mmCIF file of C-alpha atoms and ligand atoms in Angstrom:
data_model
loop_
_atom_site.group_PDB
_atom_site.id
_atom_site.type_symbol
_atom_site.label_atom_id
_atom_site.label_comp_id
_atom_site.label_asym_id
_atom_site.label_seq_id
_atom_site.Cartn_x
_atom_site.Cartn_y
_atom_site.Cartn_z
ATOM 1 C CA MET A 1 130.700 114.050 138.356
ATOM 2 C CA ASN A 2 127.827 112.773 135.858
ATOM 3 C CA ARG A 3 128.286 108.978 135.767
ATOM 4 C CA ILE A 4 127.702 107.348 132.253
ATOM 5 C CA TYR A 5 126.380 103.766 132.542
ATOM 6 C CA LEU A 6 127.694 101.460 129.396
ATOM 7 C CA ASP A 7 126.948 98.310 130.764
ATOM 8 C CA ASN A 8 123.373 97.798 129.864
ATOM 9 C CA ASN A 9 123.992 94.128 128.776
ATOM 10 C CA ALA A 10 124.873 93.148 132.595
ATOM 11 C CA THR A 11 121.623 95.148 133.667
ATOM 12 C CA THR A 12 119.743 97.868 132.800
ATOM 13 C CA MET A 13 117.661 100.833 134.739
ATOM 14 C CA LEU A 14 114.254 100.213 135.439
ATOM 15 C CA ASP A 15 111.984 102.335 133.033
ATOM 16 C CA PRO A 16 110.475 105.111 134.977
ATOM 17 C CA ARG A 17 107.010 103.937 133.653
ATOM 18 C CA VAL A 18 107.440 100.319 134.746
ATOM 19 C CA LYS A 19 108.564 101.654 138.256
ATOM 20 C CA GLN A 20 104.999 103.499 138.528
ATOM 21 C CA ALA A 21 103.056 100.658 137.296
ATOM 22 C CA MET A 22 104.399 98.469 140.350
ATOM 23 C CA GLU A 23 103.803 101.015 143.031
ATOM 24 C CA PRO A 24 100.267 99.775 143.826
ATOM 25 C CA PHE A 25 101.319 96.497 144.338
ATOM 26 C CA TRP A 26 103.247 97.567 147.369
ATOM 27 C CA LEU A 27 101.191 98.600 149.998
ATOM 28 C CA GLN A 28 97.543 98.674 148.484
ATOM 29 C CA GLN A 29 97.135 95.688 146.283
ATOM 30 C CA TYR A 30 99.423 93.206 147.837
ATOM 31 C CA GLY A 31 97.077 90.231 148.120
ATOM 32 C CA ASN A 32 98.377 86.584 147.074
ATOM 33 C CA PRO A 33 96.697 86.114 143.741
ATOM 34 C CA ASN A 34 96.061 82.583 144.765
ATOM 35 C CA SER A 35 93.704 83.874 147.839
ATOM 36 C CA LEU A 36 89.965 83.872 147.218
ATOM 37 C CA HIS A 37 89.789 86.978 149.005
ATOM 38 C CA SER A 38 89.077 90.672 147.344
ATOM 39 C CA PHE A 39 92.727 91.218 148.355
ATOM 40 C CA GLY A 40 93.781 88.348 146.126
ATOM 41 C CA THR A 41 91.208 88.571 143.300
ATOM 42 C CA GLU A 42 91.358 92.143 142.504
ATOM 43 C CA VAL A 43 95.036 91.583 140.999
ATOM 44 C CA HIS A 44 94.007 89.320 138.417
ATOM 45 C CA PRO A 45 93.215 91.636 135.872
ATOM 46 C CA GLU A 46 96.470 93.161 135.908
ATOM 47 C CA MET A 47 98.165 90.167 135.865
ATOM 48 C CA SER A 48 96.165 89.219 132.717
ATOM 49 C CA VAL A 49 97.113 92.190 131.034
ATOM 50 C CA ALA A 50 101.153 91.872 131.974
ATOM 51 C CA ILE A 51 100.785 87.773 130.848
ATOM 52 C CA ASP A 52 98.818 89.433 127.525
ATOM 53 C CA ARG A 53 101.911 91.834 126.964
ATOM 54 C CA ILE A 54 104.380 89.034 127.294
ATOM 55 C CA TYR A 55 102.384 86.646 125.226
ATOM 56 C CA ALA A 56 102.303 89.554 122.385
ATOM 57 C CA GLY A 57 105.942 90.701 122.828
ATOM 58 C CA ILE A 58 107.510 87.468 121.920
ATOM 59 C CA GLY A 59 104.712 86.127 119.755
ATOM 60 C CA ALA A 60 103.703 83.371 121.788
ATOM 61 C CA SER A 61 100.388 81.888 120.929
ATOM 62 C CA ASP A 62 97.343 81.307 123.491
ATOM 63 C CA ASP A 63 97.998 77.559 123.650
ATOM 64 C CA ASP A 64 101.777 78.085 124.083
ATOM 65 C CA GLU A 65 102.998 78.468 127.961
ATOM 66 C CA VAL A 66 105.148 81.189 129.451
ATOM 67 C CA ILE A 67 106.100 79.962 132.890
ATOM 68 C CA ILE A 68 106.844 82.989 134.976
ATOM 69 C CA ASN A 69 110.221 82.352 137.163
ATOM 70 C CA SER A 70 112.746 84.293 139.054
ATOM 71 C CA CYS A 71 115.529 84.917 136.333
ATOM 72 C CA ALA A 72 116.904 83.303 133.253
ATOM 73 C CA THR A 73 119.367 81.352 135.103
ATOM 74 C CA GLU A 74 116.603 79.112 136.564
ATOM 75 C CA GLY A 75 114.639 79.134 133.135
ATOM 76 C CA ASN A 76 117.945 77.911 131.516
ATOM 77 C CA ASN A 77 118.192 75.386 134.586
ATOM 78 C CA THR A 78 114.516 74.259 134.349
ATOM 79 C CA VAL A 79 115.105 73.457 130.463
ATOM 80 C CA LEU A 80 118.230 71.311 130.610
ATOM 81 C CA LYS A 81 117.704 69.667 133.844
ATOM 82 C CA GLY A 82 113.916 69.059 132.965
ATOM 83 C CA ILE A 83 115.377 67.520 129.100
ATOM 84 C CA TRP A 84 118.024 65.503 131.530
ATOM 85 C CA THR A 85 115.206 64.069 133.680
ATOM 86 C CA ASP A 86 112.611 63.308 130.794
ATOM 87 C CA TYR A 87 115.101 62.165 128.019
ATOM 88 C CA ILE A 88 118.184 61.151 129.326
ATOM 89 C CA LEU A 89 117.478 59.690 132.350
ATOM 90 C CA THR A 90 114.652 57.696 130.980
ATOM 91 C CA GLY A 91 117.245 56.332 128.243
ATOM 92 C CA LYS A 92 115.394 57.987 125.370
ATOM 93 C CA LYS A 93 118.451 59.968 124.093
ATOM 94 C CA SER A 94 121.969 60.784 125.661
ATOM 95 C CA ARG A 95 123.510 63.880 123.945
ATOM 96 C CA ILE A 96 122.787 67.811 124.728
ATOM 97 C CA VAL A 97 124.461 70.002 121.928
ATOM 98 C CA THR A 98 125.516 73.474 122.884
ATOM 99 C CA SER A 99 128.045 76.239 121.887
ATOM 100 C CA GLN A 100 131.481 76.926 123.438
ATOM 101 C CA VAL A 101 130.020 80.615 123.817
ATOM 102 C CA GLU A 102 127.044 80.087 126.135
ATOM 103 C CA HIS A 103 126.336 82.047 129.245
ATOM 104 C CA PRO A 104 127.719 80.378 132.571
ATOM 105 C CA SER A 105 123.637 79.493 133.292
ATOM 106 C CA VAL A 106 124.082 77.159 130.603
ATOM 107 C CA ALA A 107 127.754 76.328 130.456
ATOM 108 C CA HIS A 108 127.942 75.520 134.088
ATOM 109 C CA THR A 109 124.564 73.899 134.061
ATOM 110 C CA LEU A 110 125.925 71.526 131.378
ATOM 111 C CA ASP A 111 129.166 70.814 132.982
ATOM 112 C CA TRP A 112 127.223 69.727 136.093
ATOM 113 C CA LEU A 113 125.171 67.166 133.948
ATOM 114 C CA GLU A 114 128.194 65.930 132.125
ATOM 115 C CA GLU A 115 129.422 64.698 135.370
ATOM 116 C CA ARG A 116 126.209 63.136 135.597
ATOM 117 C CA GLY A 117 126.756 61.320 132.563
ATOM 118 C CA VAL A 118 125.209 63.678 129.874
ATOM 119 C CA GLU A 119 127.210 63.582 126.893
ATOM 120 C CA VAL A 120 127.517 67.216 126.083
ATOM 121 C CA VAL A 121 128.899 68.487 122.234
ATOM 122 C CA ARG A 122 129.953 72.208 122.429
ATOM 123 C CA LEU A 123 130.275 73.536 118.940
ATOM 124 C CA ALA A 124 132.951 75.942 118.272
ATOM 125 C CA PRO A 125 131.613 79.079 116.215
ATOM 126 C CA ASN A 126 132.770 79.967 112.673
ATOM 127 C CA ALA A 127 135.373 82.531 111.911
ATOM 128 C CA ASP A 128 132.263 85.050 112.384
ATOM 129 C CA GLY A 129 131.936 84.123 115.748
ATOM 130 C CA LEU A 130 128.497 82.496 114.604
ATOM 131 C CA VAL A 131 126.811 79.251 115.103
ATOM 132 C CA THR A 132 125.261 78.480 111.839
ATOM 133 C CA ARG A 133 123.391 75.720 110.259
ATOM 134 C CA GLU A 134 126.760 74.228 108.859
ATOM 135 C CA VAL A 135 128.118 74.367 112.248
ATOM 136 C CA LEU A 136 125.484 72.703 113.755
ATOM 137 C CA ALA A 137 124.868 69.931 110.750
ATOM 138 C CA GLU A 138 128.562 68.884 111.212
ATOM 139 C CA ASP A 139 128.506 65.781 113.249
ATOM 140 C CA PHE A 140 124.963 65.906 113.828
ATOM 141 C CA GLU A 141 122.865 63.017 115.221
ATOM 142 C CA PRO A 142 119.361 63.429 115.880
ATOM 143 C CA GLU A 143 118.567 60.154 117.094
ATOM 144 C CA LYS A 144 120.930 60.596 119.950
ATOM 145 C CA THR A 145 120.453 64.163 120.795
ATOM 146 C CA ALA A 146 117.672 65.276 123.038
ATOM 147 C CA LEU A 147 118.051 69.382 122.942
ATOM 148 C CA VAL A 148 119.930 71.600 121.131
ATOM 149 C CA SER A 149 120.637 75.008 123.118
ATOM 150 C CA ILE A 150 122.126 78.124 121.626
ATOM 151 C CA MET A 151 121.948 81.523 122.625
ATOM 152 C CA TRP A 152 120.202 83.847 120.423
ATOM 153 C CA ALA A 153 122.601 86.903 120.901
ATOM 154 C CA ASN A 154 125.908 86.837 122.789
ATOM 155 C CA ASN A 155 126.107 88.724 125.844
ATOM 156 C CA GLU A 156 129.827 89.768 125.151
ATOM 157 C CA THR A 157 129.990 90.436 121.784
ATOM 158 C CA GLY A 158 126.299 91.317 120.685
ATOM 159 C CA LEU A 159 126.878 88.615 118.068
ATOM 160 C CA ILE A 160 123.356 87.411 116.666
ATOM 161 C CA ASN A 161 122.898 83.613 115.860
ATOM 162 C CA PRO A 162 120.817 82.387 112.981
ATOM 163 C CA ILE A 163 117.962 81.124 115.616
ATOM 164 C CA GLY A 164 115.266 81.000 112.884
ATOM 165 C CA ASP A 165 117.515 78.756 110.801
ATOM 166 C CA LEU A 166 118.892 76.484 113.471
ATOM 167 C CA ALA A 167 115.514 75.865 114.851
ATOM 168 C CA ASP A 168 114.080 74.980 111.597
ATOM 169 C CA PHE A 169 117.174 72.536 111.189
ATOM 170 C CA CYS A 170 116.522 70.966 114.530
ATOM 171 C CA ARG A 171 112.524 70.631 114.019
ATOM 172 C CA GLU A 172 113.044 69.064 110.639
ATOM 173 C CA ARG A 173 115.156 66.387 112.271
ATOM 174 C CA GLY A 174 112.606 66.255 115.140
ATOM 175 C CA VAL A 175 114.953 67.671 117.546
ATOM 176 C CA LEU A 176 113.855 69.541 120.432
ATOM 177 C CA PHE A 177 115.572 73.524 120.529
ATOM 178 C CA HIS A 178 115.975 75.679 122.982
ATOM 179 C CA THR A 179 117.465 79.613 123.224
ATOM 180 C CA ASP A 180 118.581 81.665 125.915
ATOM 181 C CA ALA A 181 117.322 85.017 124.286
ATOM 182 C CA VAL A 182 118.229 87.404 127.157
ATOM 183 C CA GLN A 183 120.367 89.626 124.989
ATOM 184 C CA ALA A 184 118.045 89.630 122.127
ATOM 185 C CA LEU A 185 114.796 90.559 123.606
ATOM 186 C CA GLY A 186 114.100 94.162 123.252
ATOM 187 C CA LYS A 187 117.167 94.639 121.069
ATOM 188 C CA ILE A 188 116.099 92.502 117.745
ATOM 189 C CA PRO A 189 112.419 91.178 116.932
ATOM 190 C CA VAL A 190 111.905 87.907 118.397
ATOM 191 C CA ASP A 191 108.773 86.134 117.184
ATOM 192 C CA LEU A 192 108.080 82.839 118.082
ATOM 193 C CA GLN A 193 105.208 82.697 115.654
ATOM 194 C CA HIS A 194 107.660 82.458 112.780
ATOM 195 C CA THR A 195 110.331 80.612 114.639
ATOM 196 C CA SER A 196 110.378 77.016 115.535
ATOM 197 C CA VAL A 197 112.073 77.452 118.614
ATOM 198 C CA ASP A 198 110.601 74.850 121.367
ATOM 199 C CA PHE A 199 112.140 76.454 124.593
ATOM 200 C CA LEU A 200 112.889 80.045 125.252
ATOM 201 C CA THR A 201 114.403 82.106 128.220
ATOM 202 C CA PHE A 202 114.370 85.731 128.962
ATOM 203 C CA SER A 203 114.989 88.151 131.859
ATOM 204 C CA ALA A 204 113.218 91.500 132.755
ATOM 205 C CA HIS A 205 116.141 93.227 133.978
ATOM 206 C CA LYS A 206 117.654 92.981 130.780
ATOM 207 C CA PHE A 207 115.049 95.338 128.944
ATOM 208 C CA HIS A 208 114.322 98.123 131.702
ATOM 209 C CA GLY A 209 112.215 95.574 134.164
ATOM 210 C CA PRO A 210 112.603 94.697 137.543
ATOM 211 C CA LYS A 211 115.662 92.113 138.711
ATOM 212 C CA GLY A 212 114.561 88.945 140.126
ATOM 213 C CA ILE A 213 111.770 88.048 137.443
ATOM 214 C CA GLY A 214 111.904 86.086 133.977
ATOM 215 C CA GLY A 215 110.224 83.710 131.767
ATOM 216 C CA LEU A 216 110.336 80.563 130.004
ATOM 217 C CA PHE A 217 108.480 79.991 127.004
ATOM 218 C CA ILE A 218 107.236 76.204 126.151
ATOM 219 C CA ARG A 219 105.995 75.390 122.747
ATOM 220 C CA GLN A 220 102.347 74.071 123.315
ATOM 221 C CA GLY A 221 102.119 70.590 124.095
ATOM 222 C CA LEU A 222 105.472 69.798 125.489
ATOM 223 C CA GLY A 223 105.886 68.412 128.662
ATOM 224 C CA LEU A 224 108.937 69.424 131.182
ATOM 225 C CA THR A 225 109.603 68.181 134.253
ATOM 226 C CA PRO A 226 109.670 71.265 136.746
ATOM 227 C CA LEU A 227 112.764 72.190 138.651
ATOM 228 C CA ILE A 228 110.774 73.554 141.574
ATOM 229 C CA HIS A 229 107.946 71.469 143.142
ATOM 230 C CA GLY A 230 105.506 72.830 145.719
ATOM 231 C CA GLY A 231 102.204 74.581 145.147
ATOM 232 C CA GLU A 232 99.751 74.671 142.001
ATOM 233 C CA GLN A 233 101.184 77.823 140.631
ATOM 234 C CA MET A 234 101.895 78.233 137.204
ATOM 235 C CA ALA A 235 99.554 75.188 136.647
ATOM 236 C CA GLY A 236 101.956 73.067 138.507
ATOM 237 C CA ARG A 237 104.979 73.583 136.307
ATOM 238 C CA ARG A 238 107.014 76.028 138.402
ATOM 239 C CA ALA A 239 105.798 76.340 142.134
ATOM 240 C CA GLY A 240 106.113 79.571 144.394
ATOM 241 C CA THR A 241 103.858 82.648 145.138
ATOM 242 C CA VAL A 242 104.086 84.911 141.952
ATOM 243 C CA ASN A 243 105.391 88.093 142.555
ATOM 244 C CA VAL A 244 102.487 90.524 141.252
ATOM 245 C CA ALA A 245 104.564 93.428 141.139
ATOM 246 C CA PHE A 246 107.430 92.318 139.389
ATOM 247 C CA LEU A 247 105.147 90.517 136.972
ATOM 248 C CA VAL A 248 103.333 93.857 135.988
ATOM 249 C CA GLY A 249 106.884 95.335 135.664
ATOM 250 C CA MET A 250 107.744 92.835 133.449
ATOM 251 C CA GLY A 251 104.588 93.004 131.119
ATOM 252 C CA LEU A 252 104.886 96.618 130.823
ATOM 253 C CA ALA A 253 108.825 96.534 130.084
ATOM 254 C CA MET A 254 108.581 93.893 127.638
ATOM 255 C CA GLU A 255 105.723 96.368 125.670
ATOM 256 C CA LEU A 256 107.989 99.134 125.945
ATOM 257 C CA ALA A 257 110.859 97.310 124.696
ATOM 258 C CA VAL A 258 109.259 95.937 121.695
ATOM 259 C CA GLU A 259 107.802 99.649 121.012
ATOM 260 C CA SER A 260 111.548 100.730 120.985
ATOM 261 C CA LEU A 261 112.881 98.422 118.536
ATOM 262 C CA LYS A 262 112.821 100.798 115.853
ATOM 263 C CA ASN A 263 114.799 103.245 117.828
ATOM 264 C CA GLN A 264 117.035 100.528 118.528
ATOM 265 C CA ASN A 265 117.817 100.443 115.307
ATOM 266 C CA THR A 266 118.204 103.780 114.460
ATOM 267 C CA GLU A 267 119.142 106.170 117.416
ATOM 268 C CA LEU A 268 120.850 103.547 119.676
ATOM 269 C CA ARG A 269 122.823 102.196 116.798
ATOM 270 C CA SER A 270 124.267 105.275 115.536
ATOM 271 C CA LEU A 271 125.341 106.210 119.104
ATOM 272 C CA ARG A 272 126.809 102.731 119.099
ATOM 273 C CA ASP A 273 128.367 103.362 115.848
ATOM 274 C CA LYS A 274 129.790 106.751 116.936
ATOM 275 C CA LEU A 275 131.513 105.153 119.775
ATOM 276 C CA GLU A 276 132.861 102.242 117.820
ATOM 277 C CA ASP A 277 134.226 104.501 115.062
ATOM 278 C CA ALA A 278 135.982 106.661 117.389
ATOM 279 C CA ILE A 279 137.955 103.630 119.062
ATOM 280 C CA LEU A 280 138.297 102.291 115.902
ATOM 281 C CA LYS A 281 140.406 105.389 115.453
ATOM 282 C CA LEU A 282 142.837 104.388 117.864
ATOM 283 C CA SER A 283 145.844 102.538 116.908
ATOM 284 C CA ASP A 284 145.978 98.937 117.536
ATOM 285 C CA THR A 285 142.260 98.598 118.539
ATOM 286 C CA PHE A 286 139.612 96.253 116.832
ATOM 287 C CA ILE A 287 136.485 95.242 117.701
ATOM 288 C CA LEU A 288 134.899 92.045 117.764
ATOM 289 C CA GLY A 289 132.087 90.578 115.478
ATOM 290 C CA ARG A 290 131.258 92.450 112.060
ATOM 291 C CA ARG A 291 128.779 95.067 112.801
ATOM 292 C CA GLU A 292 125.982 93.740 110.999
ATOM 293 C CA TYR A 293 126.046 90.476 112.810
ATOM 294 C CA ARG A 294 125.890 92.326 116.180
ATOM 295 C CA THR A 295 122.770 93.553 118.315
ATOM 296 C CA PRO A 296 122.658 97.239 118.003
ATOM 297 C CA ASN A 297 123.875 98.423 121.465
ATOM 298 C CA THR A 298 127.027 96.241 121.820
ATOM 299 C CA ILE A 299 130.507 96.779 121.401
ATOM 300 C CA LEU A 300 133.193 94.657 122.595
ATOM 301 C CA ALA A 301 136.613 96.504 121.749
ATOM 302 C CA SER A 302 140.355 95.225 122.136
ATOM 303 C CA PHE A 303 143.064 97.578 122.784
ATOM 304 C CA LYS A 304 146.451 96.509 122.416
ATOM 305 C CA GLY A 305 149.003 97.256 125.405
ATOM 306 C CA ILE A 306 146.470 97.824 127.853
ATOM 307 C CA GLU A 307 145.425 95.481 130.813
ATOM 308 C CA GLY A 308 141.603 95.124 131.124
ATOM 309 C CA GLU A 309 141.240 95.366 134.499
ATOM 310 C CA ALA A 310 143.351 98.852 134.655
ATOM 311 C CA PHE A 311 141.316 100.099 131.759
ATOM 312 C CA LEU A 312 138.141 99.482 133.579
ATOM 313 C CA TRP A 313 139.244 101.133 136.671
ATOM 314 C CA ASP A 314 140.722 104.380 135.074
ATOM 315 C CA LEU A 315 137.031 104.855 132.991
ATOM 316 C CA ASN A 316 135.357 104.162 136.205
ATOM 317 C CA ARG A 317 137.269 106.905 137.978
ATOM 318 C CA ARG A 318 136.346 109.136 134.906
ATOM 319 C CA GLY A 319 132.427 107.904 135.732
ATOM 320 C CA VAL A 320 132.650 105.614 133.053
ATOM 321 C CA ALA A 321 130.843 101.982 133.588
ATOM 322 C CA ALA A 322 131.904 99.577 130.930
ATOM 323 C CA SER A 323 132.991 95.748 131.637
ATOM 324 C CA THR A 324 135.317 93.291 130.964
ATOM 325 C CA GLY A 325 134.463 89.300 130.790
ATOM 326 C CA SER A 326 130.974 88.472 131.998
ATOM 327 C CA ALA A 327 129.488 90.486 134.717
ATOM 328 C CA CYS A 328 128.577 87.201 136.172
ATOM 329 C CA SER A 329 132.161 86.012 136.552
ATOM 330 C CA SER A 330 133.858 89.644 136.880
ATOM 331 C CA GLU A 331 134.907 88.776 140.523
ATOM 332 C CA SER A 332 137.406 86.425 139.036
ATOM 333 C CA LEU A 333 137.861 88.455 135.914
ATOM 334 C CA GLU A 334 137.868 85.361 134.194
ATOM 335 C CA VAL A 335 138.542 85.974 130.285
ATOM 336 C CA ASP A 336 134.895 84.919 128.940
ATOM 337 C CA ALA A 337 134.570 81.768 126.565
ATOM 338 C CA THR A 338 133.416 83.852 123.733
ATOM 339 C CA LEU A 339 136.551 85.651 123.792
ATOM 340 C CA ARG A 340 138.373 82.527 124.069
ATOM 341 C CA ALA A 341 136.834 80.780 121.246
ATOM 342 C CA MET A 342 137.285 83.889 118.924
ATOM 343 C CA VAL A 343 140.632 85.381 119.841
ATOM 344 C CA SER A 344 144.220 84.332 119.610
ATOM 345 C CA ASP A 345 146.150 83.893 122.913
ATOM 346 C CA ALA A 346 148.087 87.153 121.808
ATOM 347 C CA ASP A 347 145.215 89.142 121.425
ATOM 348 C CA LEU A 348 143.959 87.994 124.995
ATOM 349 C CA ALA A 349 147.089 88.957 126.402
ATOM 350 C CA HIS A 350 145.654 92.681 125.866
ATOM 351 C CA THR A 351 142.108 93.021 126.598
ATOM 352 C CA ALA A 352 138.308 93.196 125.653
ATOM 353 C CA VAL A 353 136.382 95.816 127.204
ATOM 354 C CA ARG A 354 132.469 95.838 126.710
ATOM 355 C CA PHE A 355 130.531 99.214 126.001
ATOM 356 C CA SER A 356 126.725 98.238 126.220
ATOM 357 C CA LEU A 357 124.272 101.188 125.334
ATOM 358 C CA SER A 358 120.422 101.437 126.001
ATOM 359 C CA ARG A 359 117.689 103.255 124.612
ATOM 360 C CA PHE A 360 118.549 105.511 127.645
ATOM 361 C CA THR A 361 121.747 106.462 126.677
ATOM 362 C CA ARG A 362 122.530 110.160 125.445
ATOM 363 C CA GLU A 363 124.815 111.562 122.710
ATOM 364 C CA GLU A 364 126.431 113.794 125.109
ATOM 365 C CA GLU A 365 127.222 110.806 127.210
ATOM 366 C CA ILE A 366 128.481 109.161 124.308
ATOM 367 C CA GLU A 367 130.975 111.930 123.493
ATOM 368 C CA GLU A 368 132.135 112.266 127.358
ATOM 369 C CA ALA A 369 132.667 108.463 126.966
ATOM 370 C CA ILE A 370 134.927 108.671 123.584
ATOM 371 C CA LYS A 371 137.014 111.521 125.505
ATOM 372 C CA ALA A 372 137.276 109.424 128.431
ATOM 373 C CA VAL A 373 138.264 106.414 126.309
ATOM 374 C CA ASN A 374 141.065 108.269 124.103
ATOM 375 C CA ASP A 375 142.535 109.947 127.389
ATOM 376 C CA THR A 376 142.785 106.520 129.300
ATOM 377 C CA VAL A 377 144.012 104.406 126.348
ATOM 378 C CA GLU A 378 146.434 107.329 125.964
ATOM 379 C CA ARG A 379 147.701 107.404 129.635
ATOM 380 C CA LEU A 380 147.884 103.317 130.102
ATOM 381 C CA ARG A 381 149.967 102.867 126.946
ATOM 382 C CA SER A 382 152.387 105.609 127.721
ATOM 383 C CA ILE A 383 153.004 103.487 131.151
ATOM 384 C CA SER A 384 152.727 99.925 129.637
ATOM 385 C CA SER A 385 155.795 97.785 129.073
ATOM 386 C CA THR A 386 154.183 95.801 126.598
ATOM 387 C CA TYR A 387 153.539 98.589 123.923
HETATM 388 N N1 PLP B 1 121.977 84.324 129.709
HETATM 389 C C1 PLP B 1 122.308 85.502 129.190
HETATM 390 C C2 PLP B 1 122.959 85.473 128.063
HETATM 391 C C3 PLP B 1 122.776 86.635 129.943
HETATM 392 O O1 PLP B 1 123.471 87.852 129.435
HETATM 393 C C4 PLP B 1 122.726 86.168 131.226
HETATM 394 C C5 PLP B 1 122.675 87.644 131.969
HETATM 395 O O2 PLP B 1 123.805 88.385 132.192
HETATM 396 C C6 PLP B 1 121.570 85.370 131.898
HETATM 397 C C7 PLP B 1 121.418 84.525 130.946
HETATM 398 C C8 PLP B 1 121.118 85.172 133.154
HETATM 399 O O3 PLP B 1 120.180 86.287 133.509
HETATM 400 P P1 PLP B 1 119.526 86.150 134.832
HETATM 401 O O4 PLP B 1 120.315 87.180 135.535
HETATM 402 O O5 PLP B 1 118.378 86.665 134.749
HETATM 403 O O6 PLP B 1 119.767 85.228 135.798
#
């Protein structure tokens, strides 16, 4: 049986070109870049190429900083705990504003900070599931607010927040702005030259790079207490020997992801729409979030009368990999906060299944997936006591 991978918001396949680019750094060019001998210095040119590709990919300028780290969870922790140390523990400000639909790497870090006295304001998205300027403006108190942290695109629904506008709103009021851009990069344009974002986090494994490496953009001139202390790597902003192979992989993955943006909006979007249209032809189904507000690869579909876990198991038996709730919480199969914020309790009693495609998804796979969804819905509804 051919397996069909429709869980690309959880992680993506390594692009074979990225795998190839990383190859020399295991057995030949394995030196520590901080060493003075040739094993150390010979990796510098390829590290520079990778860094240049990353800066170009997000539109950072030479004066900005991109800290290479282990993942977006680390980047989000670095920003939130750094702001706590620099602005809140010092008594300059007291509040961090965020939304109710952030990834656990932001939401749970803020829960932890709240237990330590930080005032955390969690905004509910509007009826479209978006955090807009109007949502942010209500009761906004710039003199108290150290940071606003709003994700660029949501991992469950694919809904895209108007980050340019939110960042401008904060800049106009002298408040720092952070965005978790993990689900935006490689799906929609992310250009920091024309966006007043101060901190931005990303992760290579979401755009066909390796797992275990990510980056944190810090706007030029902004200080931020590091999360990890030790050696002088990253100019003292993040200690720890850089994983050269992964950095080279992330650089190329970033370049390829940006190059593929056009494809995302044409071929990939039309495959996504084909699957979405087929789901909507089934009775009693709906999709969360309007199509035009979503990343081109994501569908979060609700099927009345079907229990989510049973649906996923059935799809999995037929070789189709999808997900329900965030992959990070799927051991407990918790309902994600995004869904809780957008959907009524009655609808939540049913299910929300996420299908997320990638530039490697093929049309035949979508056709197979449509058959699997149709058969599974029919079978489960025929045995459901609530349908
Ligand atoms: N932020 C969002 C929106 C995500 O979707 C994820 C992963 O699912 C993360 C952060 C965490 O990324 P990482 O696996 O690099 O820690």
